[in-house]
Short mmCIF file of C-alpha atoms in Angstrom, two decimals:
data_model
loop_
_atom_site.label_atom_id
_atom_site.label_comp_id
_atom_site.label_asym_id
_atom_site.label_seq_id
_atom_site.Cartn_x
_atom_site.Cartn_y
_atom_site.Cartn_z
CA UNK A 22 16.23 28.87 -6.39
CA UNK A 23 16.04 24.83 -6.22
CA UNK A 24 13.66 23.62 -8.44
CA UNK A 25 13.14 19.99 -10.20
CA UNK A 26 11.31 19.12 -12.88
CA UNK A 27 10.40 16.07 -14.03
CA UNK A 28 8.69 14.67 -17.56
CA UNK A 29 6.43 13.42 -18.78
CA UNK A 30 4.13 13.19 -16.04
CA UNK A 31 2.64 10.46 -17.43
CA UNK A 32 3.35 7.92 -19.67
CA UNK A 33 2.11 4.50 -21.42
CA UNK A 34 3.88 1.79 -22.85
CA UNK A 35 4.00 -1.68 -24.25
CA UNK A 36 5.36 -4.39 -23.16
CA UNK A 37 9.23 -4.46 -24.64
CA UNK A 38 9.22 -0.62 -25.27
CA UNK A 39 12.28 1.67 -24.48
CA UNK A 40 11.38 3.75 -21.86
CA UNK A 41 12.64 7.56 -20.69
CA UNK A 42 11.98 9.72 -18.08
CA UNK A 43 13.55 13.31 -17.67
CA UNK A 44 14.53 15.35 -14.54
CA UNK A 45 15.93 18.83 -15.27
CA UNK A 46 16.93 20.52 -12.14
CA UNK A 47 18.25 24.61 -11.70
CA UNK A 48 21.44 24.85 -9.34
CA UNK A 49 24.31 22.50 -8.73
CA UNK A 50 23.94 19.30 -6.44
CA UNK A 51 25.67 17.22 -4.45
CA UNK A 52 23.09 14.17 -5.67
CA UNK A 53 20.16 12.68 -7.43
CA UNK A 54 18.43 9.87 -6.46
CA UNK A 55 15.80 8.23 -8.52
CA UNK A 56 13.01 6.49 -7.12
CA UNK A 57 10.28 3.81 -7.14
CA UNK A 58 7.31 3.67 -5.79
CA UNK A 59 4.81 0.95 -6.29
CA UNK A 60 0.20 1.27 -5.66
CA UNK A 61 0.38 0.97 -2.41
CA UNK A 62 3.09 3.54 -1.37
CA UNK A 63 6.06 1.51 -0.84
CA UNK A 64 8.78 3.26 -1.81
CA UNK A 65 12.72 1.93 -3.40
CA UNK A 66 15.55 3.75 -4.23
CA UNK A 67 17.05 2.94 -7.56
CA UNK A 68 19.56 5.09 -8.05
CA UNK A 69 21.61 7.63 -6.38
CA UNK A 70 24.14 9.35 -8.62
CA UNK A 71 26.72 12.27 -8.64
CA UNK A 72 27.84 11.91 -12.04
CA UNK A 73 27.87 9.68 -15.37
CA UNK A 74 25.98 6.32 -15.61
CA UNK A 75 24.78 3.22 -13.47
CA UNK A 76 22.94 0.41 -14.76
CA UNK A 77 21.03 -2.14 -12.76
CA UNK A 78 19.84 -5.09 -14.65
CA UNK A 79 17.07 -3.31 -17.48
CA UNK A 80 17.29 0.14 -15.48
CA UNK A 81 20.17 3.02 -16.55
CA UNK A 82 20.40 6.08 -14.92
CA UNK A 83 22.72 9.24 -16.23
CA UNK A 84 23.17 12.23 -14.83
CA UNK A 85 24.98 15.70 -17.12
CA UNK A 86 26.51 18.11 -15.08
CA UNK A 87 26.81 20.62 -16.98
CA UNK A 88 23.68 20.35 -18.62
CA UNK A 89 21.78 19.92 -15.13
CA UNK A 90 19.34 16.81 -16.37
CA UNK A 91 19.30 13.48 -15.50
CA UNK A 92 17.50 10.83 -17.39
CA UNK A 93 16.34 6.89 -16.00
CA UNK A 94 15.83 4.72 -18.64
CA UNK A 95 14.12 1.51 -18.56
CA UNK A 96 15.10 -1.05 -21.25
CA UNK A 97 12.80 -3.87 -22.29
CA UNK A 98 10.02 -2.40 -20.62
CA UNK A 99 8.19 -5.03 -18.70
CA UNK A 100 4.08 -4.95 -17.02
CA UNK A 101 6.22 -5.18 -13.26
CA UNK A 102 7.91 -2.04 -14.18
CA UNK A 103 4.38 0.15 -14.31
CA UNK A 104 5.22 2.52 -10.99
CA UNK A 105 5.62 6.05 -10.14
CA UNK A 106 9.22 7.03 -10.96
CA UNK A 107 10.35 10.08 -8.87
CA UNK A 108 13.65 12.03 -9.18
CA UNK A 109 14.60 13.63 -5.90
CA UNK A 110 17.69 16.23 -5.98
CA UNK A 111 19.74 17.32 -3.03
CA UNK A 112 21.41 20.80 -3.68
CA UNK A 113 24.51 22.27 -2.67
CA UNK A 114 22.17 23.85 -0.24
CA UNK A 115 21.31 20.82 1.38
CA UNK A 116 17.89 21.26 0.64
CA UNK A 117 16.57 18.23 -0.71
CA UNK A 118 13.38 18.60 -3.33
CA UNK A 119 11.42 16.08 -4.92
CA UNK A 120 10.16 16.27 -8.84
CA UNK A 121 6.13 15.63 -9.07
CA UNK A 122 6.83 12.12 -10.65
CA UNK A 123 5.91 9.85 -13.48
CA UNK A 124 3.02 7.52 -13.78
CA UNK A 125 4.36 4.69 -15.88
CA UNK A 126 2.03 1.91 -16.85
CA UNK A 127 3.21 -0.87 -19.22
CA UNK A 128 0.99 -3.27 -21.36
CA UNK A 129 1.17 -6.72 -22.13
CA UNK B 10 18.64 -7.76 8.06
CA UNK B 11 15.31 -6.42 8.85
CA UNK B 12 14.12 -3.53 6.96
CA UNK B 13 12.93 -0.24 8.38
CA UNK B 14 9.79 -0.81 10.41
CA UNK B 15 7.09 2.25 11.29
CA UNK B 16 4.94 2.22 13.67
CA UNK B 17 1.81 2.43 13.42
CA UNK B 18 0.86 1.56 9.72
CA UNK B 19 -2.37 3.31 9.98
CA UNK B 20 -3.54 6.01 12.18
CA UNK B 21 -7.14 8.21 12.24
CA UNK B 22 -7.18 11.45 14.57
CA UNK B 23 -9.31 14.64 14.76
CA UNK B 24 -8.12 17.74 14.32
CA UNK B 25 -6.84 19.55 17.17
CA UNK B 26 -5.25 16.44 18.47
CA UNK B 27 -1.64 15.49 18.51
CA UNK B 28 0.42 12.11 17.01
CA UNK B 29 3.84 10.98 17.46
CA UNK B 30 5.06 8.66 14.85
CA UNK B 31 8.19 5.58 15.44
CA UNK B 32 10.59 4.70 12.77
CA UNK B 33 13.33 2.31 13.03
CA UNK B 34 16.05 2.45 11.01
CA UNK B 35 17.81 -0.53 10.12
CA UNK B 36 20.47 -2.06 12.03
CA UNK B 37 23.49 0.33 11.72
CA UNK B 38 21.96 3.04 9.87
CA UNK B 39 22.38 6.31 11.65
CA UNK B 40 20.48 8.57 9.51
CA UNK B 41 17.02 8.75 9.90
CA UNK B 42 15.32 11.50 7.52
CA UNK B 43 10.85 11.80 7.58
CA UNK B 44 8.73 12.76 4.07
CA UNK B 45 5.47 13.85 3.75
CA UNK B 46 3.49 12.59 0.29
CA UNK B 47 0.06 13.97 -0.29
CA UNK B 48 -1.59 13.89 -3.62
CA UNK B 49 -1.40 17.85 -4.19
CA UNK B 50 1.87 18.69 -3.45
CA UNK B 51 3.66 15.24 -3.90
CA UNK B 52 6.60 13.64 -1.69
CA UNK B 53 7.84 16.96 0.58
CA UNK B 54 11.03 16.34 2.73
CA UNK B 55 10.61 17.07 6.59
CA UNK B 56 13.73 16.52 8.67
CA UNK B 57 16.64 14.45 8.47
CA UNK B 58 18.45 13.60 11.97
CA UNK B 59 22.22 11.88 12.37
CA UNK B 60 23.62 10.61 15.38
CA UNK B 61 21.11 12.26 17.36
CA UNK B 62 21.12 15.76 16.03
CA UNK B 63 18.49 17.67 13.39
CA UNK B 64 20.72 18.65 10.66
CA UNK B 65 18.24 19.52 7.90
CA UNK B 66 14.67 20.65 7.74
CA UNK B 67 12.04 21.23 5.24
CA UNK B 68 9.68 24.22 5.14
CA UNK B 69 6.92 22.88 7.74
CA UNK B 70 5.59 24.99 10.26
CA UNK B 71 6.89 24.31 14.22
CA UNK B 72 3.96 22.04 14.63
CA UNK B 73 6.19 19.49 12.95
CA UNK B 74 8.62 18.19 15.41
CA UNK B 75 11.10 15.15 15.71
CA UNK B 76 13.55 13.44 17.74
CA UNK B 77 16.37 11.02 17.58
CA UNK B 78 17.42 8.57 20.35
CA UNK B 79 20.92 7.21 20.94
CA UNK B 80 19.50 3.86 19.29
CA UNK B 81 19.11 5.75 15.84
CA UNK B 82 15.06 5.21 16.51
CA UNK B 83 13.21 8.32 15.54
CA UNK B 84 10.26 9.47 16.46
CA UNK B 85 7.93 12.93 14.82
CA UNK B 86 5.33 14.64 16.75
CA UNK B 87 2.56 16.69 14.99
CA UNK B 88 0.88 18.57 17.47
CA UNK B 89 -2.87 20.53 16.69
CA UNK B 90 -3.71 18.68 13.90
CA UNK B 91 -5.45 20.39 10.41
CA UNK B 92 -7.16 18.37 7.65
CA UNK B 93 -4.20 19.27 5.27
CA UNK B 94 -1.96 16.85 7.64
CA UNK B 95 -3.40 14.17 6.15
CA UNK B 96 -0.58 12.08 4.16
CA UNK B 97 1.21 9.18 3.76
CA UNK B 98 4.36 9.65 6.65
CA UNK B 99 7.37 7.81 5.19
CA UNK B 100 10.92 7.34 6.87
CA UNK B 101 14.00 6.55 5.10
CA UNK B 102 17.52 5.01 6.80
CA UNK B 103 21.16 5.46 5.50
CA UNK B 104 24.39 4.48 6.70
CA UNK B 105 25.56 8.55 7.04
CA UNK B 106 23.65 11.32 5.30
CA UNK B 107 23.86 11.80 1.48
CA UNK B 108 23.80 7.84 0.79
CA UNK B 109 21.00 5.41 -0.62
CA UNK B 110 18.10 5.79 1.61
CA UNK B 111 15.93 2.42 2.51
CA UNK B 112 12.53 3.57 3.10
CA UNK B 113 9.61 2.33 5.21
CA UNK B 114 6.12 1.42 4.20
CA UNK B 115 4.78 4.82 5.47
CA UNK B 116 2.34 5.44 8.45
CA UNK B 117 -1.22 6.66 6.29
CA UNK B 118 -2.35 9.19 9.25
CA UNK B 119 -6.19 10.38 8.26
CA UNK B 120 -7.27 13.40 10.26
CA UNK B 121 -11.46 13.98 10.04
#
């Protein structure tokens, strides 16, 4: 069965904080994109990986295989980074399925 | 180049009625795929058309329909509208299916 899950749901940090956010996910894939999305509803894809790492300026992404997780991490945290962060999966199926998200708000 | 545009931004309809949505993609992209966010059950994928044709399809009933014209433009139709069928309606563009996807700012269709 595809299924994604995503953690924590929610989470609060301070300004300069390390930040994590888990997707776990239950067959093989051909991808994972992470995304942003900001009040409003606007909506930007960070990420879209098959395997290993990519960084973008504070942001890293990784992805394990074999482990079937993926984790975006978000270095220096910074207020402009408080968004919903949501890992969507496409499976070998072609069925693409979205994880619930993560609330992130970050404090000066 | 200009981003991906939808058309309209905001939309109210009673139920029963129908609504056709417009995305389009930006210039070159050729794969046009439609999302449904609600706050209960999240972001939910709907179709995904390329060059054209529907090759993938979430698990919405036949009232959700869409289209692709030869200019990559897309359009869906939701015919006999339901309270639940009120969401944010967001379309994303790629180059070919399976890379980065550049999303729109969503049509917010409100059904009373």
């Amino acid at each position: 069965k595809n299924e994604v899950e995503q953690s924590p749901q929610n989470l609060t940090a301070q300004e300069g904080e390390f930040i994590t956010i888990n997707c776990s996910y239950s067959v093989g894939i051909s991808a994972l994109h992470w995304l942003q999305q900001h009040p409003g509803g606007g909506i930007v894809s960070l990420f879209m990986l098959s395997s290993g790492k990519k960084k973008h300026g504070r942001l890293i992404a990784t992805i394990n295989i074999q482990e079937k997780h993926s984790s975006l991490h978000i270095t220096a945290s910074h207020p402009r980074d408080s968004a919903v962060y949501i890992c969507a999966v496409r499976f070998n199926t072609d069925k693409l399925i979205f994880g619930t998200g993560t609330r992130l708000q970050v404090f000066p | 180049k200009a981003g991906v545009t939808q058309t309209p931004r905001y939309l109210i309809k009673t139920r029963g009625q129908q609504v056709t949505l417009s995305c389009s993609p930006i210039s070159g992209h050729r794969s046009v795929s439609w999302y449904q966010q609600t706050p209960g059950q999240g972001l939910q994928f709907l179709f995904e058309y390329f060059s054209e044709t529907q090759r993938n399809k979430g698990n919405f009933p036949g009232r959700f329909s869409g289209r692709q014209f030869s200019n990559s433009r897309s359009e869906m139709n939701v015919s006999t509208l339901e309270l639940g069928d009120s969401a944010l309606y967001l379309c994303a563009s790629s180059p070919v299916p399976f890379y980065e996807q550049y999303f729109g700012p969503g049509t917010r269709l409100t059904v009373t």
